[in-house]
Coordinates of C-alpha atoms in Angstrom, one line a residue:
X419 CA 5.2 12.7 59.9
X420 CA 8.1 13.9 57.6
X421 CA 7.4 10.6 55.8
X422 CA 4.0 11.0 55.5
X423 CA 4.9 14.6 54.2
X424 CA 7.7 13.2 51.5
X425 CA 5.0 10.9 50.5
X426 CA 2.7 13.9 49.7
X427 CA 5.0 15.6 47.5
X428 CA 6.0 12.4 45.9
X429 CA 2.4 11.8 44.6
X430 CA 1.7 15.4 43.6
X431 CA 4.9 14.7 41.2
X432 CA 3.3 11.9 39.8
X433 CA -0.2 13.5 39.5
X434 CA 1.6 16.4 37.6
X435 CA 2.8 13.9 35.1
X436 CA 0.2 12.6 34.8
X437 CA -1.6 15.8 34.1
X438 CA 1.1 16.8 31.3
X439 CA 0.3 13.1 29.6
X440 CA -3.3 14.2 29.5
X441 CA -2.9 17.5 28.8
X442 CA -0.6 16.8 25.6
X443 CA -3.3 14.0 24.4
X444 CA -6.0 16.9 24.4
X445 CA -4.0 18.9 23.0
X446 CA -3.1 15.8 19.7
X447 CA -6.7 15.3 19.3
X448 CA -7.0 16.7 15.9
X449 CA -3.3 15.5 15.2
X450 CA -3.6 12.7 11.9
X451 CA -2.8 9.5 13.5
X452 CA -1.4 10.5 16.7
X453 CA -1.5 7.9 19.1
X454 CA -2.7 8.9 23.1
X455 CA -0.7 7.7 26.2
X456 CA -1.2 6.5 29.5
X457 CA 0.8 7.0 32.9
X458 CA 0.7 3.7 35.4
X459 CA 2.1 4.3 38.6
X460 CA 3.8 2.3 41.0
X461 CA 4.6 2.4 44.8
X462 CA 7.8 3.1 46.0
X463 CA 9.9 0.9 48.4
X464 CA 8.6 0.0 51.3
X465 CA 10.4 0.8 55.0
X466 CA 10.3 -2.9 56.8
X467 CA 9.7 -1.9 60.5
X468 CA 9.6 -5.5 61.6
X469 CA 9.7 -8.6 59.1
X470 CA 7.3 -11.5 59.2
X471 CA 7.6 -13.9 61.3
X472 CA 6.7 -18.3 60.8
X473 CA 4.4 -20.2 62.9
X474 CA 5.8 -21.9 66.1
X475 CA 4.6 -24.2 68.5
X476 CA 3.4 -22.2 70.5
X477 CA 2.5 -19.5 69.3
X478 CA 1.3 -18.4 65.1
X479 CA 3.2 -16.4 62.9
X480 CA 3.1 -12.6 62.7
X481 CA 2.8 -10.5 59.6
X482 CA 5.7 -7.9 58.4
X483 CA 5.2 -4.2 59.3
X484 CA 5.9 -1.7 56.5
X485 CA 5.5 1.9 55.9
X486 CA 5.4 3.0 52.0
X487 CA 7.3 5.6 51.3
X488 CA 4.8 7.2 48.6
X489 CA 4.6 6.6 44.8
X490 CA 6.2 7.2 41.2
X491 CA 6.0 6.8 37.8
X492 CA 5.8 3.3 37.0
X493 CA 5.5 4.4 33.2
X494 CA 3.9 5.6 29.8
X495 CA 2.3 3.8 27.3
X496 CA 1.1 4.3 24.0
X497 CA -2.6 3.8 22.8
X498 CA -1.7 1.9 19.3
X499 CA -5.0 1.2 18.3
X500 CA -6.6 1.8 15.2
X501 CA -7.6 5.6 14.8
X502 CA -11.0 6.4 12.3
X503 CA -10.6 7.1 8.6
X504 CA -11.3 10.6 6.7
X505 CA -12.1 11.0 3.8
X506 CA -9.8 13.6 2.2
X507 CA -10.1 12.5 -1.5
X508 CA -6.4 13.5 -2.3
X509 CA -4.8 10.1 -4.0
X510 CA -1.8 11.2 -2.1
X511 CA -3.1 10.9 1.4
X512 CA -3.0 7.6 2.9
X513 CA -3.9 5.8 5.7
X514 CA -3.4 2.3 6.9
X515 CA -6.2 0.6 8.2
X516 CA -4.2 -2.5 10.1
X517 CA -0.8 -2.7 11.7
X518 CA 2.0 -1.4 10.1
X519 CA 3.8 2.3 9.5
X520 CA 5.2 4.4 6.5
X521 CA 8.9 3.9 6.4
X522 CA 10.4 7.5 5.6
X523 CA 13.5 9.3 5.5
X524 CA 15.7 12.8 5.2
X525 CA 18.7 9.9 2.8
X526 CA 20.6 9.7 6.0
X527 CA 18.3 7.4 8.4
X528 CA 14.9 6.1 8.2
X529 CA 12.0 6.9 10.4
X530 CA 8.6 5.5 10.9
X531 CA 4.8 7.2 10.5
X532 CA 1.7 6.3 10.6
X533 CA 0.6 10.4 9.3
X534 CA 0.0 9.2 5.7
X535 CA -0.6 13.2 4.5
X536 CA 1.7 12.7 1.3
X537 CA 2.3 14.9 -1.7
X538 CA 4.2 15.1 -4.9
X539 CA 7.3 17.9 -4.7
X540 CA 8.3 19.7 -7.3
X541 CA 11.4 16.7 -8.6
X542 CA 8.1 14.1 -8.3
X543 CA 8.9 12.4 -5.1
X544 CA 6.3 11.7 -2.8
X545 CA 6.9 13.4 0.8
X546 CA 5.5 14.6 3.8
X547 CA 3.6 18.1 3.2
X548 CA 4.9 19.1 6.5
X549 CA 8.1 17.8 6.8
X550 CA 9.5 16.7 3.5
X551 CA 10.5 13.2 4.6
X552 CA 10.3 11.0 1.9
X553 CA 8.3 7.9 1.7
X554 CA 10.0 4.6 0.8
X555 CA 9.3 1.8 -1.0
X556 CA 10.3 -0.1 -4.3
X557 CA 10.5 1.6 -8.0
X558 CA 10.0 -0.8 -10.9
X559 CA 12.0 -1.4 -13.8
X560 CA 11.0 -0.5 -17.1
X561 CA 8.3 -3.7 -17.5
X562 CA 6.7 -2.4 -14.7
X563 CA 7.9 -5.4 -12.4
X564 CA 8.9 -5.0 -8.6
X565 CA 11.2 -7.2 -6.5
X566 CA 10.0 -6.8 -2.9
X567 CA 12.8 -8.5 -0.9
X568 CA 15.3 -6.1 -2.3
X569 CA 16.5 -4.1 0.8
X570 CA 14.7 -0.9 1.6
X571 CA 17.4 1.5 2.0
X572 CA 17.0 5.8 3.0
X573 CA 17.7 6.5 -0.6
X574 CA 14.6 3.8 -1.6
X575 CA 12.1 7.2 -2.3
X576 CA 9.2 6.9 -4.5
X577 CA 9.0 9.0 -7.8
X578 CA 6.1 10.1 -9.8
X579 CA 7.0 11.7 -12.8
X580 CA 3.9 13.8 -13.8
X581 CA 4.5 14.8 -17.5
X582 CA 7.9 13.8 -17.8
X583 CA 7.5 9.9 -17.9
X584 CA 6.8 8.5 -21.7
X585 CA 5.5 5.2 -22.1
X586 CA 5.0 2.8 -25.6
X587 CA 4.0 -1.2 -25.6
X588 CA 4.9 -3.4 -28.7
X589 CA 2.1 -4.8 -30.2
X590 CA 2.3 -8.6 -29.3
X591 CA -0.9 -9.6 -30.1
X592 CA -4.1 -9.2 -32.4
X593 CA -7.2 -11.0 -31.9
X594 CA -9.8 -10.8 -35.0
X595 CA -13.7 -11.2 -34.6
X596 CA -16.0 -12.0 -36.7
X597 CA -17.5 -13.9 -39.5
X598 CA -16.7 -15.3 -43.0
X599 CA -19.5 -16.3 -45.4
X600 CA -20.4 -20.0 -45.4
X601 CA -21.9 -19.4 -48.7
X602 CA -18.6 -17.9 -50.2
X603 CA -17.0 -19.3 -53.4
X604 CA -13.4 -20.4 -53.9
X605 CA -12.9 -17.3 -55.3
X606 CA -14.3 -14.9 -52.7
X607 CA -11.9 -13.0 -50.4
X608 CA -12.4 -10.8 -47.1
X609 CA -9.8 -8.1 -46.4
X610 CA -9.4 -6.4 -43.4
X611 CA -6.6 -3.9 -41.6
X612 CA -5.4 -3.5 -38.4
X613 CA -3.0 -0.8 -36.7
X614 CA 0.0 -2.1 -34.2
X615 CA 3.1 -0.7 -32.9
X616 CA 6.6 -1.3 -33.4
X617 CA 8.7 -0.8 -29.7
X618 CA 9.3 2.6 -30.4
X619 CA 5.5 3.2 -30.7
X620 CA 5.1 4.0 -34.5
X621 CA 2.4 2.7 -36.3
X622 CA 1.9 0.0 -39.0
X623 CA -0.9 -0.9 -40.5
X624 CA -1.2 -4.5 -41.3
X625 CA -4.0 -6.5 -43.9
X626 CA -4.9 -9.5 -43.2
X627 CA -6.9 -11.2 -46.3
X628 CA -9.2 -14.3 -45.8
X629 CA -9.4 -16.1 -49.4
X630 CA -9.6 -19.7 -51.2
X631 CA -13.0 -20.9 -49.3
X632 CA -12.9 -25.0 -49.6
X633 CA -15.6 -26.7 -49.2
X634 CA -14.5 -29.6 -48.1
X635 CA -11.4 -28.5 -47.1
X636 CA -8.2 -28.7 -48.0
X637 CA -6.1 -31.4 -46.1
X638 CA -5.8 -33.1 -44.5
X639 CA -8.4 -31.4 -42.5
X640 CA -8.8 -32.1 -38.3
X641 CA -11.6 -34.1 -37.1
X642 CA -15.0 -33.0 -37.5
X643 CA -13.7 -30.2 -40.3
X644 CA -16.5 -29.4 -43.1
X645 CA -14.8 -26.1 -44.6
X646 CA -11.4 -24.2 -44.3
X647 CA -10.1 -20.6 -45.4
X648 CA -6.4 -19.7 -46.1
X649 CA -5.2 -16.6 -45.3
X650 CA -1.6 -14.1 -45.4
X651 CA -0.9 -11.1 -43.7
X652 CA 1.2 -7.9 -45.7
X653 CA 2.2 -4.8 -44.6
X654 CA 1.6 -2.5 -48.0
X655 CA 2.6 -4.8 -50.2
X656 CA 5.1 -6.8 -48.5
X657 CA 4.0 -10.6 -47.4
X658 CA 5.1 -11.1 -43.5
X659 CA 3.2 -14.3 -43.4
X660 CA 0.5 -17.1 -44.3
X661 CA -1.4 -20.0 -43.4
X662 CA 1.5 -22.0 -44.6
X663 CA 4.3 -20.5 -43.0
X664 CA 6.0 -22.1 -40.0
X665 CA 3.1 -24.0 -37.7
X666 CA 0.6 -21.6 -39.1
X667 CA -2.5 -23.3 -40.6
X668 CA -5.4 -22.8 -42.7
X669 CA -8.9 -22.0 -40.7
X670 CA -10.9 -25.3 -40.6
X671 CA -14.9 -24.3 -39.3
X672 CA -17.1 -28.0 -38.9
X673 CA -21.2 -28.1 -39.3
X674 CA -21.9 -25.7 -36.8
X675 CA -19.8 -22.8 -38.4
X676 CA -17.2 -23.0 -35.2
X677 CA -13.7 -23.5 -35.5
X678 CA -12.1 -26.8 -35.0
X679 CA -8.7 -26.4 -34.8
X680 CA -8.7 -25.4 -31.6
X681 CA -7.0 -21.8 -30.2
X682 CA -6.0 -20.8 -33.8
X683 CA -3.3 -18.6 -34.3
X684 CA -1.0 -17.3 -36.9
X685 CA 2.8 -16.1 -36.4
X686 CA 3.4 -13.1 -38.5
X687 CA 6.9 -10.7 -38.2
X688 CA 6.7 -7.2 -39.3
X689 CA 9.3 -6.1 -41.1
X690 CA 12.4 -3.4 -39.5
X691 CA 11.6 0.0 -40.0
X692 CA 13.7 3.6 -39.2
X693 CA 15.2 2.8 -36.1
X694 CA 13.1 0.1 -35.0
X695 CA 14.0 -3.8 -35.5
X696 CA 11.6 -6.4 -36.7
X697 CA 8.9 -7.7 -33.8
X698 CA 7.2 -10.8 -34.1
X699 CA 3.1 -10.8 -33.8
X700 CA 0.3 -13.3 -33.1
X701 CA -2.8 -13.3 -34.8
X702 CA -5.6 -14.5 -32.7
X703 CA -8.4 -16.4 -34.6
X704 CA -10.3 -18.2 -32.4
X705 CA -13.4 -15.5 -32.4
X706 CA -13.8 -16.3 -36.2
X707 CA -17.2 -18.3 -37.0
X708 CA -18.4 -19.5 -40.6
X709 CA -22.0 -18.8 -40.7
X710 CA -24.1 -18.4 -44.2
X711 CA -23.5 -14.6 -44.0
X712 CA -21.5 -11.9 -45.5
X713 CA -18.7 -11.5 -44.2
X714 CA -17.5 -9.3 -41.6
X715 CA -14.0 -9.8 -39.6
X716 CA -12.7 -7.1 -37.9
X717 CA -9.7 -7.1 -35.5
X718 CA -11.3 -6.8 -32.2
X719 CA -8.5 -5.7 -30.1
X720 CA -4.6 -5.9 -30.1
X721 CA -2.3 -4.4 -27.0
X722 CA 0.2 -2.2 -28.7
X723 CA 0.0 1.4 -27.2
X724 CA 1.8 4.7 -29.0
X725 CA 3.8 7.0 -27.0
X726 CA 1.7 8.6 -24.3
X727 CA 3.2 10.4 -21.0
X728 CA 2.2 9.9 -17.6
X729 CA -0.8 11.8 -16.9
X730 CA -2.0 10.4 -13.3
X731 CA -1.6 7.3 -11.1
X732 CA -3.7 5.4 -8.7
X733 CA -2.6 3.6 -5.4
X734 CA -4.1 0.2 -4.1
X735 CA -4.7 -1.0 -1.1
X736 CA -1.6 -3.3 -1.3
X737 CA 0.2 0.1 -1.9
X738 CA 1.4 -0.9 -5.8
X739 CA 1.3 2.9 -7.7
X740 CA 0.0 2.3 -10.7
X741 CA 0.6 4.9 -13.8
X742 CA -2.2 6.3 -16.3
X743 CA -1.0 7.4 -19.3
X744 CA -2.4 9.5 -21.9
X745 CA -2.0 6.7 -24.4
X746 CA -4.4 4.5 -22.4
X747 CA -1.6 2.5 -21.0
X748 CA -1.3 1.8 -17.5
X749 CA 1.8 0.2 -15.9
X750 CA 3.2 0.0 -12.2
X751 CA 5.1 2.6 -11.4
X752 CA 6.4 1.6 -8.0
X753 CA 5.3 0.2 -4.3
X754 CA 4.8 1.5 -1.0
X755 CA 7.1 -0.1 1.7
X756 CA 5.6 -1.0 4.9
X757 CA 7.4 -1.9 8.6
X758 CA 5.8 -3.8 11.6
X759 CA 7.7 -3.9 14.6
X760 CA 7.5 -7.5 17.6
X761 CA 6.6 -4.7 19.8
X762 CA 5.2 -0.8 18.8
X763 CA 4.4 -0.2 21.8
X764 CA 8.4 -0.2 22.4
X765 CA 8.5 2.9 19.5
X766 CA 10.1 6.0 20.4
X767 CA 8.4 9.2 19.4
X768 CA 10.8 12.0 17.0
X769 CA 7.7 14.5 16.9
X770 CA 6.7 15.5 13.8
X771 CA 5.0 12.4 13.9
X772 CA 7.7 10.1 13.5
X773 CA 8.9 7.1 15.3
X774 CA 12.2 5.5 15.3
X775 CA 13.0 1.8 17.0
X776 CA 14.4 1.2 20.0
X777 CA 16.1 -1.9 21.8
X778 CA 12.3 -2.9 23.1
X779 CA 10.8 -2.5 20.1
X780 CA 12.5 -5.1 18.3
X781 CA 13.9 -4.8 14.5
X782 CA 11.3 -3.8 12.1
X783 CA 10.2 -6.2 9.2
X784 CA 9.9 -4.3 6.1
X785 CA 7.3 -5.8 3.5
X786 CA 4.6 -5.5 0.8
X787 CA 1.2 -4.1 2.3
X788 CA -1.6 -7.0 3.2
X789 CA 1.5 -9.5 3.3
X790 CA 2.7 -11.2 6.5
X791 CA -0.2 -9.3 9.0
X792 CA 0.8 -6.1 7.9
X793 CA -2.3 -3.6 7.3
X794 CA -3.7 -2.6 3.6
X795 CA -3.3 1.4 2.2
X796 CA -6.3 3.0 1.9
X797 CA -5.9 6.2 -0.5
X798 CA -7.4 9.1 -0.5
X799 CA -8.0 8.7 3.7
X800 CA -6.3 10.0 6.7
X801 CA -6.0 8.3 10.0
X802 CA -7.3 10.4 12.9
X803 CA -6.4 10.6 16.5
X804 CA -7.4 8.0 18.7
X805 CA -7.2 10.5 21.6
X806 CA -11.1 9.7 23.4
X807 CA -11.8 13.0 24.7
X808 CA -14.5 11.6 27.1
X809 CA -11.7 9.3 29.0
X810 CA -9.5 12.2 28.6
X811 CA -12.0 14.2 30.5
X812 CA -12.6 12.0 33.0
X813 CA -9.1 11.2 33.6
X814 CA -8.2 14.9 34.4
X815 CA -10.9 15.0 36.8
X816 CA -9.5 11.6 38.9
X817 CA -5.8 12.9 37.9
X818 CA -7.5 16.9 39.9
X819 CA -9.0 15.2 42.9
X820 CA -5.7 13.1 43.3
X821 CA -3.6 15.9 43.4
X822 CA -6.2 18.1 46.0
X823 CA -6.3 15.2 48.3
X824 CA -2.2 14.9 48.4
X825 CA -2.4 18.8 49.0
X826 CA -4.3 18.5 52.0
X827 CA -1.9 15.8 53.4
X828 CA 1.1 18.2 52.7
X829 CA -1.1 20.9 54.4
X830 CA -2.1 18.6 57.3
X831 CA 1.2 17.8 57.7
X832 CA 2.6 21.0 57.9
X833 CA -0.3 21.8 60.3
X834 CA 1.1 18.7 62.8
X835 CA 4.0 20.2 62.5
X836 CA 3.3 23.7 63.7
X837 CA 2.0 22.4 66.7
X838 CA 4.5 20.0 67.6
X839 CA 7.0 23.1 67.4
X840 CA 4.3 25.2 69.9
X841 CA 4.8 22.5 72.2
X842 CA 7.6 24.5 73.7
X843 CA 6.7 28.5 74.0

């Protein structure tokens, strides 16, 4: 009887656990990405009265006889499957749909979180709003390129420098559009202007004159050539190139008014200026047709950009941070590391949301988001719990009558007892 008494209280233990598992899961439902747990119990050793026996000639084989001694804890797991998405519509709140956890840290050890609830502090580093861990990842250098198998290290934080972060772009590049009259004589000219940007971001403004129509056209023409123009570039009054110069050519058009040299271009270097040094440009003419009327060229686009600062920033689903400026120029700012462990489930929780590894849960593998089965960012989202309230519910109810029923055998027990000590009055 004492055993069946010891076996009582052993599984009222394990019922209590298993209540204070359930009870704390209720309690996370509304907690952003928390992830529920589960207790699995076990029996305990079992008292061998007799072992089993093997067959004999005469007679068969006999079975053991054991007594369990009650049950325990086998263990808790942890639910880590995917929690719903809300809608928040903060870019700094993130949420990854797919395997994977924020990589943060306090610069003397890095933890792990799936709670993507991120915002700016006041030195422009993105952290948890409730904790200030920062989140980790890569920065980029000044081109806006990233190396993504440089180590992540505590001091890896992200910055966003809101207001404070100036950005120009050299003008590398101007495309013209347009048309130049196939009824123009040698003497007619077009002249058009165009605005670029040296690399500190001041502006010149170039003009680029079509003249010396040639009908046919100067040679030796390509094949299929009917007409050419010559052109030259000048800032003010100063020459910075022609059709002549280097491998520049004349523009060659054939019957159809379409150019046939080809993706025509021109070289053209604009002069030094006050603290600035010379930078070399490409004219783009390939958009340039001859049809019989007036003309009308008109650079078309070119991607210099004056200074601007940053003024906001977008994240991707990859997790590359992307920079707006108020210049129009966007350029990557950064990207969001992310860890994926052989075995989450092996995770030890910090609270606050945080995890850390363990010796189970094998060595995390730090990577780019949507790279190597690792999940994608979704901005402007936060996970939710995945605490199911109904099997929550009905698990407190099994986890009640479990406890009741080991009660009464503690109480019938106790009853046997009693009247195994009236025995003697």
């Amino acid at each position: 009887m004492i055993q069946a008494l010891l076996a009582g209280v052993a599984s009222i233990k394990a019922q209590q656990t298993r209540m204070n598992v359930i009870g704390n899961n209720l309690a996370n439902v509304n907690t952003t990405a928390f992830k529920g747990s589960r207790v699995t119990f076990q029996d305990m050793l079992a008292q061998t009265i007799r072992g089993a026996t093997r067959p004999g000639a005469n007679s068969g084989g006999t079975n053991p006889v054991q007594y369990g001694l009650g049950v325990l804890v086998g263990g808790t797991d942890t639910n880590n499957e995917q929690g719903s998405l809300n809608a928040t519509n903060r870019p700094t709140d993130m949420a990854i749909q797919g395997n994977g956890y924020f990589m943060v840290s306090n610069t003397s050890r890095v933890a792990f979180t799936r709670d993507g609830a991120f915002d700016l502090d006041a030195a422009g580093q993105l952290v948890q709003r409730s904790t200030g861990e920062r989140l980790l990842g890569w920065t980029a250098d000044a081109f806006g390129a990233i190396n993504t198998s440089s180590p992540v290290s505590p001091t890896s934080s992200l910055t966003i420098p809101l207001g404070s972060l100036n950005a120009v772009q050299v003008t590398s590049r101007v495309n013209m559009a347009g048309n130049l009259d196939g009824n123009a004589a040698p003497t007619d000219e077009w002249t058009t202007t165009a605005r670029v940007y040296d690399t500190l971001g001041g502006p010149h403004d170039l003009t680029i004159r079509f003249y010396n129509r040639q009908d046919p056209p100067v040679g030796p023409p390509p094949p299929g050539a009917v007409s050419s123009w010559q052109w030259e570039a000048f800032e003010g009054t100063t020459p910075i190139g022609d059709w002549a110069s280097g491998a520049n050519q004349a523009l060659y058009f054939d019957a159809n008014g379409a150019i046939v040299n080809g993706s025509v271009f021109g070289d053209i270097t604009v002069p030094a200026s006050t603290g600035s040094p010379a930078f070399p440009i490409q004219l783009g003419f390939d958009k340039i047709g001859q049809l019989k009327t007036d003309s009308q060229v008109q650079a078309s686009d070119q991607n210099g950009f004056p200074p601007g600062s940053l003024n906001g920033f977008s994240i991707g689903v990859d997790g590359m941070i992307t920079g707006l400026f108020t210049n129009g120029l966007t350029r990557t700012l950064g990207q969001i590391a992310m860890a994926i462990f052989p075995n989450p489930g092996g995770l030890e929780r910090m609270g606050n949301n945080l995890w850390r590894n363990t010796d189970n849960s094998g060595v995390s593998v730090i990577g780019a988001p949507k790279t190597g089965g690792r999940g994608g960012i979704n901005s402007g989202f936060l996970e939710q719990s995945n605490v199911d309230i109904g099997a929550e519910f009905t698990d407190l109810i099994v986890t009640q009558r479990g406890f009741q029923a080991n009660t009464r055998v503690v109480t019938t027990v106790d009853e046997m007892l009693q009247e195994l000590l009236n025995m003697k009055r």
